[in-house]
Structure formats: C-alpha cells, structure tokens
C-alpha cells in the first residue's frame, strides 16, 4: 500500500520542527502544519514548497527566501551549511582559518553568529568581520589573513525577502589565482556532500566563544590597499552623487573617495543607510529600470558630473553621466571597455565573461595585451592567471586583483571617479572617452533579452528546441555559425549555451541563468568607424542602434516561451 503523500510531507515537517534551533521558525511551521491538516489548501501548498527538497548548495553557495523550512534560508539551513563547510575543511587541514562577513539583510547577523559558533566548535580558527560590511571586504580579508575559507552572508542585489551564503576559498585550499575567490567544482559538490551528511542539529556542537572579532584595521587595510592599487588620476574635483541602494557600501565608499581627494560628494539621503526592506527599490539592483531615478534626480538638481551606484553588498558598480539629453547610464559593457582601456598595458591580461562584449578583445589587441575569455560568473573570471582586469556585463569589475580577486564596486567606483576628474580637467567627459574607443575599436552596442519563467522545465526545453532548429537569420543578416558552448568552446569548460554569429558581425549568446529562473540572451552588434569626425560617428552609432533593435526583436521571437 502506497503511503499518503501528504502524510509523508507532514511527518517530514514534524521532524524538522523537532530539530529546528529557532523558536520563531518552529512556531511558524507549527501554524502552517495545523492549517494544512485542517484542509487549508494554501497552507498545504506553502508547506510543500518549503519542503520541496533541501536548498541546493552550489558554486553560488546558498540563496533563497528567509523563512522556515528546508528549502528556505534560516538558522537550521545555515547551521547545516556551516557544519558541512567545517567538516570539509577540517578533513583537509589542521585548524583551518575561516573569515566570516555579513551584510545588513534580514537574518544576516544570526546566520553569521551561528556560522562562527559551528565552525569554532568544529575546530576552525574563525575571524568575524567587525560589522556589516561589503562583500569585497570579505574577499579581501580571505587574502589578507591567508584564510583557507571565507563565508559572506548576503543575497547581494536580490529582493528584500532573500538572503544567501557565499563561500570563498583561499590559503591552503586554493592556488594563487583562486585565493579569495568563490568556490568552483569539485569543491562545491564536496562541500554539498558534507552538508548532506550532517546529522541532527540537536547533536551539533555549538561554541559560545573562541572566535575573534576583527577590529576596524581590516577596513583600514582594505582602503589603503585599493588606494595604492587604483591611484585615481588627478584633475578637477568632480561633483559626485553616490547611492549605496540601502546597502552596506556607503561608509566605505565615501571614505575611499574622501581620502583620495574627492570632497564634492553627495549621497542620496533616502538610500544612504542600510535597510533590509529596501523601501525605495523593489529590486535593489542598479541595473533595474528605475533603480537610479532618485540618484539621477539629485544629480540633475546639483549639476553633478557623475553618479556612482553600488548594489547592497557593494560588489557591483553602476555609473550614470550627464549628456546633451540628460543623464544616461553606461552599460556594463561600456564601463568595462573604459576601465579595461584605463588599466591595460603591454603584456597585461584582460578578461571578461563569454557573454560580455567583444570590445575588450579589441582593446587588448590594440594595446598589445593578452585577452582571456571565461565562463559566466566572477568565480571563473577571477581565476584567469596573471589577471590585470576582469569584468562581466552584469556591472561587475575587478580593477585590483592583487587586492580583491572578485568584483568590487568600491575600487571600481574610485577608478571611475579618477577618470572623470582627469577628463574634466581637459574639458571632457566619459562620453568623450567612449567616443575615442568607438573610433579606435569600432562601435560595440549590446543589449540583453531576458525571459522569466515560472516552470523551470521550460528553459531546457527551449534550449533543446534552439539546438534542433536554430534561427537562420537575425536582424536581417544570415546566421553563419551556430556554436554550442556545451562542447567547450574557446578552451573553456562545457556550459549550457548557444552562440550565433551572422554575416554582418552580429553575435548572440543564449544561456540559462545560473541563479534565477530566467533564459537570457546577450546581443551585440559591431560597426567600424571609417572617418574619425563626430558626424560619421553619430551616423554609425545610429545605424548600429537600428541593427541592435532588429536583432533583439528577432531574438525575442526566437526564444519566446509559450
């Protein structure tokens, strides 16, 4: 006789409740279970979702909604993750050193403290950052203190309901190019196996002391290191508007600017202080439509020269600059080519993700540097040997890899401020810098196409359809090649994605998102500038925009999910 599926679920919930260390979570599950057992269908569906399987640990660590249950972010899930990381580390090293950081999201303090208690009891030397700080500070600290691992409690730019658990390796656990970088295979699967092997939490040892809370010297060391590495250019002091998007990056970014001679700096007041509810932005991601509205409005009132925005954990940087038609936001690819050209030198190594613009390749060729392509995600970009500069189109930039071998919105903002200051002294703006790059390397215009889904099975089905019947033309130009990234192109490990190229130089990459229920397409058109004058550049740009519009329309039709 088959077991009643609902009874099996309810038994699992009761077992979880008995083992959950958090009274509020136990009470929440008890209430849901009581409602479900009396026939409340909505409560039953919610329980089924919360217990649809363990929250998966992978190369992005953990990320999910903060709530009770095995498929949510909560103290029970975090204690298990910490115990798994502790077991993995102590199996390999004697007294491994682990640094823990946290942001200001719901649950972050409890999750960080639980991690310290579990890891200390497991035999690790634990260093806890002194307060909620940006993710780049954690990545820096892993390298600064030669830690074997690092944990950052953050959900970065996710909605307010989420939190997450990023794991970094360093010290004895990684080669030089992987120290202070998020985990990659096989470490993710090995740690996941250790998490799965954790027994009842009531039997899990928890230390009440024994870890070290670092002092403010870690922040001072970070600021000194990025100042020394970036060395922002001198010039005319720009007027800067800053927004930390209700996150933890504000004080560190403002201090980095102040000590490097930027004194005309203004913070968006409504977004200055950490607030886990993110009340002014439903999606606290500077890339999202409307996210920079308040910053731009303040910049317009003040006549600012640049807007610098960092996401809530300050590992991403977004820039807006004034122009003839008001403030415009630089795309991730445009800022990537500006920073790459700023940092490049003969023999340097520039890198970007396989879905980012081809413009960085052109910069490297023109300046006698080497270029490397990487899989999507900074855990891959940062591992490029001898890296000088790396970026991904999703506004992530590594401008000082010897300091932070990860994306860092603070050091990137500092570098941008220096470029703006230097150009102002010459009567120029970032628009002029981009125009120079267009003339030298051709116009490179990019645009994303994103398809969100509720049913995750639709994504692999769509990829299979595209592999079986790829488009024959895009934007009116014949498709000349279809490349499957699952075959391991460009010397990269296999990954799920398709790359289409057309006769007129258009490139489109289609891939499933690694962290969200999305199918994403990255479109790029390239056009040479044969005459250096402004009129010719304007004509070429306008034609490229028309081509890009036609390409994105075709891509939407091709990847449409019914």
Coordinates of C-alpha atoms in Angstrom, one line a residue:
X1 CA 0.0 0.0 0.0
X2 CA 1.4 3.4 -1.0
X3 CA 2.0 6.0 1.7
X4 CA -0.2 9.1 1.7
X5 CA 2.0 11.8 0.1
X6 CA 0.5 14.5 2.4
X7 CA 1.2 12.4 5.5
X8 CA 4.8 11.8 4.4
X9 CA 5.2 15.6 4.0
X10 CA 3.6 16.3 7.4
X11 CA 5.9 13.8 9.0
X12 CA 8.9 15.5 7.5
X13 CA 7.7 18.8 8.7
X14 CA 7.3 17.5 12.2
X15 CA 10.8 16.0 12.2
X16 CA 12.2 19.4 11.0
X17 CA 10.3 21.3 13.7
X18 CA 11.8 19.0 16.4
X19 CA 15.3 19.8 15.2
X20 CA 14.9 23.5 14.3
X21 CA 17.0 25.7 16.6
X22 CA 14.9 28.8 16.1
X23 CA 11.7 29.2 18.2
X24 CA 10.1 31.6 15.7
X25 CA 10.6 29.2 12.8
X26 CA 9.2 26.3 14.8
X27 CA 6.1 28.3 15.6
X28 CA 5.7 29.4 12.0
X29 CA 5.9 25.8 10.8
X30 CA 3.5 24.6 13.5
X31 CA 0.9 27.2 12.4
X32 CA 1.3 26.1 8.8
X33 CA 1.1 22.5 9.6
X34 CA -2.0 23.0 11.8
X35 CA -3.8 24.9 9.0
X36 CA -2.8 22.3 6.4
X37 CA -4.0 19.4 8.5
X38 CA -7.5 21.1 8.8
X39 CA -7.8 21.3 5.0
X40 CA -6.3 24.8 4.2
X41 CA -5.1 24.2 0.6
X42 CA -2.9 27.4 0.6
X43 CA -1.1 26.3 3.7
X44 CA -0.6 22.8 2.2
X45 CA 0.9 24.3 -0.9
X46 CA 3.2 26.6 1.1
X47 CA 4.4 23.6 3.2
X48 CA 5.0 21.6 0.1
X49 CA 7.1 24.4 -1.4
X50 CA 9.1 24.9 1.8
X51 CA 9.9 21.2 1.9
X52 CA 10.3 20.6 -1.9
X53 CA 13.9 19.5 -1.2
X54 CA 17.0 21.0 0.5
X55 CA 18.1 24.4 -0.6
X56 CA 20.8 23.5 -3.1
X57 CA 24.4 24.3 -2.3
X58 CA 26.5 25.0 -5.4
X59 CA 29.1 27.4 -6.8
X60 CA 26.9 30.3 -5.8
X61 CA 26.6 28.9 -2.3
X62 CA 23.1 29.2 -0.9
X63 CA 20.5 31.8 -1.8
X64 CA 16.8 31.8 -1.0
X65 CA 13.8 33.3 0.8
X66 CA 14.3 33.9 4.5
X67 CA 11.7 31.7 6.2
X68 CA 11.3 28.3 8.0
X69 CA 11.7 25.0 6.1
X70 CA 14.4 23.0 4.3
X71 CA 14.0 25.0 1.1
X72 CA 14.4 28.4 2.7
X73 CA 17.2 30.4 4.3
X74 CA 17.1 30.1 8.0
X75 CA 19.2 29.2 11.0
X76 CA 18.7 25.5 10.6
X77 CA 19.9 25.5 7.0
X78 CA 22.8 27.8 7.8
X79 CA 24.0 25.7 10.7
X80 CA 24.0 22.7 8.4
X81 CA 25.9 24.6 5.7
X82 CA 28.5 25.7 8.3
X83 CA 28.8 22.2 9.7
X84 CA 29.4 20.9 6.2
X85 CA 32.0 23.5 5.4
X86 CA 33.7 22.8 8.8
X87 CA 33.8 19.1 8.1
X88 CA 35.2 19.6 4.6
X89 CA 37.9 22.0 5.9
X90 CA 39.0 20.0 8.9
X91 CA 39.2 16.8 6.8
X92 CA 41.9 18.6 4.7
X93 CA 43.7 20.9 7.0
X94 CA 44.7 21.2 10.7
X95 CA 42.8 24.1 12.3
X96 CA 41.6 25.7 9.1
X97 CA 41.2 29.5 9.3
X98 CA 37.8 30.9 8.2
X99 CA 36.8 34.5 7.8
X100 CA 33.0 35.4 8.1
X101 CA 31.4 38.5 6.8
X102 CA 27.8 39.8 6.7
X103 CA 25.6 42.4 5.2
X104 CA 22.5 44.1 6.8
X105 CA 19.8 41.8 5.4
X106 CA 17.1 40.0 7.5
X107 CA 18.8 37.2 9.3
X108 CA 22.4 38.1 8.4
X109 CA 23.6 38.7 12.0
X110 CA 22.1 35.4 13.2
X111 CA 23.5 33.5 10.3
X112 CA 27.0 34.9 10.8
X113 CA 27.0 34.2 14.5
X114 CA 25.7 30.7 14.0
X115 CA 28.4 30.1 11.5
X116 CA 31.0 31.3 13.9
X117 CA 29.7 29.0 16.6
X118 CA 29.5 25.9 14.4
X119 CA 32.9 26.4 12.7
X120 CA 34.7 27.2 16.0
X121 CA 33.2 24.0 17.6
X122 CA 34.3 22.1 14.5
X123 CA 38.0 23.0 15.2
X124 CA 38.3 26.0 12.9
X125 CA 40.0 29.3 13.7
X126 CA 37.3 31.8 13.0
X127 CA 37.7 35.5 12.3
X128 CA 34.5 37.6 12.2
X129 CA 34.4 40.9 10.4
X130 CA 33.6 43.7 12.9
X131 CA 30.2 44.8 11.5
X132 CA 28.1 44.5 8.4
X133 CA 30.5 45.3 5.5
X134 CA 30.6 45.0 1.7
X135 CA 31.4 41.6 0.1
X136 CA 34.7 42.9 -1.3
X137 CA 35.9 43.3 2.3
X138 CA 35.3 39.6 2.9
X139 CA 37.1 38.7 -0.4
X140 CA 40.0 41.0 0.7
X141 CA 40.1 39.5 4.2
X142 CA 40.4 36.0 2.9
X143 CA 43.6 37.0 1.1
X144 CA 44.8 39.4 3.8
X145 CA 44.6 36.8 6.6
X146 CA 45.6 33.8 4.4
X147 CA 42.3 32.2 5.3
X148 CA 41.5 28.7 4.0
X149 CA 37.9 29.7 3.5
X150 CA 35.5 32.6 3.8
X151 CA 31.8 33.0 4.2
X152 CA 29.8 36.0 3.2
X153 CA 26.2 36.2 4.4
X154 CA 24.5 38.2 1.7
X155 CA 22.0 38.0 -1.1
X156 CA 23.7 40.8 -3.0
X157 CA 21.1 42.6 -5.1
X158 CA 18.2 40.1 -4.7
X159 CA 14.8 41.3 -3.4
X160 CA 14.4 42.1 0.3
X161 CA 12.9 38.7 1.2
X162 CA 16.1 36.8 0.3
X163 CA 19.4 36.1 1.9
X164 CA 22.3 34.0 0.9
X165 CA 25.6 32.3 1.9
X166 CA 28.6 32.7 -0.4
X167 CA 31.7 30.5 0.2
X168 CA 35.2 31.5 -0.8
X169 CA 38.4 29.5 -0.7
X170 CA 42.0 30.6 0.0
X171 CA 45.1 29.8 1.9
X172 CA 45.9 26.1 1.7
X173 CA 42.6 25.4 -0.1
X174 CA 43.3 27.1 -3.4
X175 CA 46.1 28.0 -5.8
X176 CA 47.2 31.6 -6.0
X177 CA 44.7 32.6 -8.7
X178 CA 41.9 31.1 -6.7
X179 CA 42.6 32.6 -3.3
X180 CA 39.8 34.9 -2.2
X181 CA 37.5 33.6 -5.0
X182 CA 34.2 31.9 -4.7
X183 CA 34.1 28.1 -4.9
X184 CA 34.1 26.1 -8.2
X185 CA 33.8 22.4 -8.9
X186 CA 34.7 20.0 -7.4
X187 CA 34.7 21.9 -4.1
X188 CA 31.1 22.8 -4.3
X189 CA 29.9 19.2 -4.7
X190 CA 32.4 18.0 -2.0
X191 CA 31.0 20.6 0.5
X192 CA 27.4 19.8 -0.5
X193 CA 28.1 16.1 0.3
X194 CA 29.4 17.1 3.7
X195 CA 26.3 19.2 4.3
X196 CA 24.1 16.3 3.4
X197 CA 25.9 14.1 5.9
X198 CA 25.3 16.4 8.8
X199 CA 23.2 14.7 11.5
X200 CA 20.5 16.1 13.8
X201 CA 21.2 19.7 14.7
X202 CA 20.4 18.9 18.4
X203 CA 23.6 16.9 18.4
X204 CA 25.7 19.6 16.6
X205 CA 28.3 21.2 18.9
X206 CA 28.0 25.0 19.1
X207 CA 30.7 27.1 20.7
X208 CA 29.7 30.1 22.8
X209 CA 33.1 31.8 22.5
X210 CA 36.5 31.2 20.9
X211 CA 36.3 33.2 17.7
X212 CA 38.0 36.5 17.0
X213 CA 36.1 39.6 16.1
X214 CA 38.4 41.7 13.9
X215 CA 38.8 45.4 14.5
X216 CA 38.5 48.3 12.2
X217 CA 42.0 47.7 11.0
X218 CA 40.6 45.3 8.3
X219 CA 38.7 48.2 6.8
X220 CA 41.7 50.5 7.1
X221 CA 43.9 47.9 5.4
X222 CA 41.4 47.5 2.6
X223 CA 41.1 51.2 2.0
X224 CA 44.9 51.6 2.0
X225 CA 45.3 48.7 -0.4
X226 CA 42.8 49.9 -3.0
X227 CA 44.1 53.4 -2.8
X228 CA 47.6 52.1 -3.5
X229 CA 46.4 49.8 -6.3
X230 CA 44.0 52.2 -8.1
X231 CA 45.8 55.6 -7.7
X232 CA 43.0 57.7 -9.1
X233 CA 44.1 60.3 -11.6
X234 CA 44.4 64.0 -10.5
X235 CA 42.5 66.8 -12.1
X236 CA 39.4 69.0 -11.5
X237 CA 37.4 67.9 -8.5
X238 CA 34.1 66.5 -9.8
X239 CA 30.7 66.7 -8.2
X240 CA 29.7 63.2 -7.4
X241 CA 26.3 61.7 -6.4
X242 CA 26.5 58.4 -4.6
X243 CA 23.9 55.8 -3.8
X244 CA 24.5 52.6 -1.8
X245 CA 21.0 51.4 -2.6
X246 CA 20.1 50.8 1.1
X247 CA 23.1 48.6 1.5
X248 CA 26.3 48.4 3.5
X249 CA 28.7 50.0 0.9
X250 CA 28.0 53.7 1.7
X251 CA 30.5 54.5 4.5
X252 CA 33.4 52.6 2.9
X253 CA 32.8 54.1 -0.5
X254 CA 32.6 57.6 0.9
X255 CA 35.8 57.2 2.9
X256 CA 37.6 55.8 -0.2
X257 CA 36.5 58.9 -2.1
X258 CA 37.4 61.3 0.7
X259 CA 40.9 60.1 1.3
X260 CA 41.6 60.3 -2.4
X261 CA 40.7 63.9 -2.7
X262 CA 37.0 63.7 -3.7
X263 CA 35.2 66.2 -1.5
X264 CA 32.2 67.3 -3.5
X265 CA 30.3 64.1 -2.8
X266 CA 26.5 63.9 -2.1
X267 CA 24.6 60.8 -1.0
X268 CA 21.0 60.1 -1.9
X269 CA 19.6 60.6 1.6
X270 CA 16.7 58.1 1.3
X271 CA 19.1 55.3 0.2
X272 CA 22.1 56.2 2.4
X273 CA 21.6 53.9 5.4
X274 CA 21.3 50.1 5.4
X275 CA 17.6 49.0 5.4
X276 CA 16.8 45.3 4.8
X277 CA 13.4 46.3 3.4
X278 CA 14.9 48.4 0.5
X279 CA 11.9 50.7 0.7
X280 CA 12.6 52.8 -2.4
X281 CA 13.6 50.0 -4.8
X282 CA 11.7 46.7 -5.3
X283 CA 14.8 45.2 -6.8
X284 CA 17.9 46.8 -5.3
X285 CA 20.0 46.3 -8.4
X286 CA 21.3 49.4 -10.1
X287 CA 20.7 47.8 -13.5
X288 CA 17.0 47.6 -12.9
X289 CA 14.7 50.1 -14.6
X290 CA 14.0 53.0 -12.1
X291 CA 16.6 52.0 -9.6
X292 CA 18.7 55.1 -10.2
X293 CA 15.8 57.5 -10.5
X294 CA 16.5 59.2 -7.2
X295 CA 20.2 59.4 -7.7
X296 CA 19.8 60.9 -11.2
X297 CA 17.2 63.4 -9.9
X298 CA 19.6 64.6 -7.2
X299 CA 22.4 64.7 -9.7
X300 CA 20.3 66.9 -12.0
X301 CA 19.4 69.3 -9.2
X302 CA 23.1 69.6 -8.1
X303 CA 24.6 69.7 -11.6
X304 CA 26.7 66.6 -10.8
X305 CA 29.4 65.3 -13.1
X306 CA 28.8 61.6 -12.3
X307 CA 26.5 59.2 -10.4
X308 CA 28.2 56.3 -8.7
X309 CA 25.9 53.5 -7.6
X310 CA 26.8 50.3 -5.8
X311 CA 24.4 47.4 -5.1
X312 CA 23.6 46.5 -1.5
X313 CA 26.7 44.4 -0.8
X314 CA 28.8 46.8 -3.0
X315 CA 30.4 44.3 -5.2
X316 CA 28.8 45.9 -8.3
X317 CA 29.2 49.4 -9.7
X318 CA 26.9 51.3 -12.0
X319 CA 27.7 54.7 -13.5
X320 CA 25.5 57.5 -15.0
X321 CA 26.8 60.6 -16.6
X322 CA 25.3 63.8 -18.0
X323 CA 25.0 64.5 -21.7
X324 CA 23.0 66.7 -24.1
X325 CA 19.8 64.7 -23.4
X326 CA 20.2 64.4 -19.7
X327 CA 21.8 61.6 -17.6
X328 CA 22.5 58.3 -19.3
X329 CA 23.5 55.1 -17.6
X330 CA 26.6 53.3 -19.0
X331 CA 26.0 49.7 -19.9
X332 CA 28.1 47.1 -18.1
X333 CA 30.0 46.5 -21.3
X334 CA 30.7 50.2 -22.0
X335 CA 32.1 50.7 -18.5
X336 CA 34.0 47.5 -18.9
X337 CA 35.8 48.7 -22.0
X338 CA 36.5 52.1 -20.4
X339 CA 38.1 50.5 -17.3
X340 CA 39.9 48.0 -19.4
X341 CA 41.5 50.6 -21.6
X342 CA 42.4 52.6 -18.5
X343 CA 44.3 49.7 -16.9
X344 CA 45.8 48.0 -19.9
X345 CA 49.5 48.0 -20.7
X346 CA 51.6 45.8 -23.0
X347 CA 51.7 42.3 -21.6
X348 CA 48.7 42.9 -19.3
X349 CA 45.9 40.3 -19.1
X350 CA 42.3 41.4 -19.7
X351 CA 39.4 39.0 -19.2
X352 CA 35.6 39.0 -19.4
X353 CA 32.8 36.5 -19.5
X354 CA 31.9 34.7 -22.7
X355 CA 28.6 36.7 -22.8
X356 CA 30.2 40.1 -22.4
X357 CA 31.1 42.4 -25.3
X358 CA 33.9 41.6 -27.7
X359 CA 35.1 45.2 -27.2
X360 CA 37.6 44.2 -24.6
X361 CA 39.2 41.8 -27.1
X362 CA 39.7 44.8 -29.4
X363 CA 41.2 46.9 -26.6
X364 CA 43.7 44.1 -25.8
X365 CA 44.7 43.7 -29.4
X366 CA 45.2 47.4 -29.9
X367 CA 47.3 47.8 -26.7
X368 CA 49.5 44.7 -27.0
X369 CA 47.8 42.9 -24.2
X370 CA 46.5 39.4 -23.8
X371 CA 42.8 38.6 -23.7
X372 CA 41.2 35.6 -21.9
X373 CA 37.5 34.6 -22.1
X374 CA 35.9 33.0 -19.1
X375 CA 32.7 31.3 -18.2
X376 CA 29.9 33.5 -16.8
X377 CA 30.5 34.4 -13.1
X378 CA 33.4 36.0 -11.3
X379 CA 34.4 32.7 -9.8
X380 CA 35.7 32.0 -13.3
X381 CA 36.9 35.4 -14.4
X382 CA 38.9 36.0 -11.2
X383 CA 40.8 32.7 -11.8
X384 CA 42.4 33.8 -15.0
X385 CA 46.1 33.5 -14.4
X386 CA 48.1 36.8 -14.1
X387 CA 44.8 38.8 -14.3
X388 CA 45.2 42.6 -14.7
X389 CA 41.5 43.5 -15.2
X390 CA 38.3 41.4 -15.5
X391 CA 34.7 42.3 -15.9
X392 CA 31.2 40.8 -16.6
X393 CA 28.4 42.7 -18.4
X394 CA 26.3 42.5 -15.2
X395 CA 28.2 45.5 -13.8
X396 CA 30.9 43.6 -12.0
X397 CA 34.5 44.8 -12.3
X398 CA 37.8 43.6 -10.8
X399 CA 40.2 46.5 -11.1
X400 CA 42.8 45.4 -8.4
X401 CA 43.0 41.6 -8.5
X402 CA 46.0 41.6 -6.2
X403 CA 43.8 43.2 -3.5
X404 CA 40.3 41.8 -4.2
X405 CA 40.2 38.9 -6.6
X406 CA 36.5 39.3 -7.1
X407 CA 34.2 42.0 -8.4
X408 CA 34.4 45.1 -6.3
X409 CA 32.1 48.1 -6.7
X410 CA 34.1 50.3 -4.4
X411 CA 37.5 50.1 -6.0
X412 CA 35.8 50.3 -9.4
X413 CA 33.9 53.5 -8.3
X414 CA 37.2 55.0 -7.1
X415 CA 38.8 54.3 -10.5
X416 CA 35.8 55.8 -12.4
X417 CA 36.0 59.0 -10.2
X418 CA 39.6 59.4 -11.1
X419 CA 38.9 59.1 -14.8
X420 CA 36.1 61.7 -14.5
X421 CA 38.4 64.0 -12.6
X422 CA 41.1 63.8 -15.2
X423 CA 38.8 64.2 -18.1
X424 CA 37.1 67.2 -16.5
X425 CA 40.4 69.0 -16.3
X426 CA 40.6 68.6 -20.1
X427 CA 37.0 69.7 -20.7
X428 CA 35.9 66.2 -21.5
X429 CA 33.5 63.6 -20.1
X430 CA 33.1 59.8 -20.1
X431 CA 31.1 60.3 -23.3
X432 CA 34.3 61.6 -25.0
X433 CA 36.3 58.6 -23.7
X434 CA 33.7 56.2 -25.2
X435 CA 33.8 58.1 -28.5
X436 CA 37.6 57.7 -28.6
X437 CA 37.1 53.9 -28.0
X438 CA 34.4 53.7 -30.7
X439 CA 36.8 55.4 -33.2
X440 CA 39.7 53.2 -32.3
X441 CA 37.9 49.8 -31.9
X442 CA 34.5 50.2 -33.6
X443 CA 31.1 50.8 -32.2
X444 CA 30.1 47.9 -29.9
X445 CA 26.5 48.0 -28.8
X446 CA 25.0 45.4 -26.6
X447 CA 21.5 44.6 -25.2
X448 CA 20.1 41.8 -23.1
X449 CA 16.9 39.8 -23.7
X450 CA 15.5 38.2 -20.6
X451 CA 12.7 35.6 -20.4
X452 CA 11.4 34.9 -16.9
X453 CA 9.6 31.6 -16.3
X454 CA 7.6 30.0 -13.5
X455 CA 8.1 26.5 -14.8
X456 CA 11.8 25.8 -14.8
X457 CA 11.4 22.8 -17.2
X458 CA 10.6 25.3 -20.0
X459 CA 14.2 26.5 -20.0
X460 CA 15.9 23.2 -21.0
X461 CA 13.0 22.6 -23.5
X462 CA 13.7 25.9 -25.2
X463 CA 17.4 25.3 -25.3
X464 CA 16.8 21.9 -26.9
X465 CA 14.5 23.5 -29.5
X466 CA 17.1 26.1 -30.4
X467 CA 19.7 23.4 -30.8
X468 CA 17.4 21.4 -33.0
X469 CA 16.2 24.3 -35.1
X470 CA 18.5 27.4 -34.7
X471 CA 17.5 30.7 -36.4
X472 CA 18.6 31.2 -39.9
X473 CA 18.9 35.0 -39.7
X474 CA 19.0 37.7 -37.0
X475 CA 18.4 41.3 -37.7
X476 CA 18.1 40.6 -41.4
X477 CA 21.6 39.1 -41.6
X478 CA 22.1 35.4 -42.3
X479 CA 23.4 33.3 -39.4
X480 CA 26.8 32.0 -40.5
X481 CA 27.7 29.9 -37.4
X482 CA 25.9 28.1 -34.5
X483 CA 28.3 27.1 -31.7
X484 CA 27.3 25.0 -28.8
X485 CA 29.0 26.1 -25.6
X486 CA 28.3 22.6 -24.2
X487 CA 31.2 21.5 -26.5
X488 CA 33.7 23.5 -24.5
X489 CA 34.5 26.4 -26.9
X490 CA 37.4 28.8 -26.7
X491 CA 39.3 26.4 -24.4
X492 CA 36.6 26.8 -21.7
X493 CA 34.8 24.0 -19.8
X494 CA 31.5 22.9 -21.2
X495 CA 28.5 25.0 -20.2
X496 CA 24.9 25.2 -21.3
X497 CA 24.6 27.9 -24.0
X498 CA 24.5 28.6 -27.7
X499 CA 26.4 31.3 -29.7
X500 CA 25.1 32.6 -33.0
X501 CA 27.1 34.7 -35.4
X502 CA 25.8 36.5 -38.5
X503 CA 27.3 37.7 -41.7
X504 CA 27.3 41.4 -40.6
X505 CA 29.3 40.6 -37.4
X506 CA 26.3 40.3 -35.0
X507 CA 26.8 37.9 -32.1
X508 CA 24.1 36.5 -29.8
X509 CA 24.7 34.2 -26.9
X510 CA 21.7 32.4 -25.3
X511 CA 22.0 30.6 -21.9
X512 CA 20.0 29.8 -18.8
X513 CA 20.6 32.0 -15.8
X514 CA 22.7 30.2 -13.2
X515 CA 21.0 31.9 -10.2
X516 CA 17.4 32.9 -11.3
X517 CA 14.5 31.3 -13.2
X518 CA 15.4 33.1 -16.5
X519 CA 16.6 32.4 -20.0
X520 CA 19.0 35.1 -21.1
X521 CA 20.2 36.2 -24.5
X522 CA 23.1 38.6 -24.9
X523 CA 23.0 40.5 -28.2
X524 CA 25.9 42.5 -29.7
X525 CA 26.3 44.4 -33.0
X526 CA 29.7 45.8 -34.1
X527 CA 30.3 48.5 -36.7
X528 CA 33.6 50.1 -37.9
X529 CA 34.1 53.8 -37.9
X530 CA 35.9 54.8 -41.1
X531 CA 36.0 58.5 -40.6
X532 CA 37.1 60.0 -37.2
X533 CA 34.8 63.0 -37.2
X534 CA 31.8 63.3 -34.9
X535 CA 29.3 63.3 -37.7
X536 CA 30.5 60.0 -39.0
X537 CA 30.5 58.5 -35.5
X538 CA 26.9 59.7 -35.0
X539 CA 25.8 58.1 -38.2
X540 CA 27.5 54.8 -37.4
X541 CA 26.0 54.7 -33.9
X542 CA 22.5 55.4 -35.2
X543 CA 22.8 52.6 -37.7
X544 CA 24.1 50.2 -35.1
X545 CA 21.2 51.1 -32.8
X546 CA 18.8 50.2 -35.5
X547 CA 20.5 46.9 -36.2
X548 CA 20.5 46.1 -32.5
X549 CA 16.8 46.8 -32.2
X550 CA 16.1 44.5 -35.1
X551 CA 18.3 41.8 -33.6
X552 CA 16.7 41.9 -30.2
X553 CA 13.2 41.8 -31.7
X554 CA 14.2 38.6 -33.6
X555 CA 15.8 37.1 -30.6
X556 CA 12.7 37.7 -28.5
X557 CA 10.7 35.9 -31.2
X558 CA 13.2 33.0 -31.4
X559 CA 13.4 32.4 -27.6
X560 CA 9.8 33.1 -26.8
X561 CA 8.4 30.6 -24.4
X562 CA 4.7 29.7 -24.7

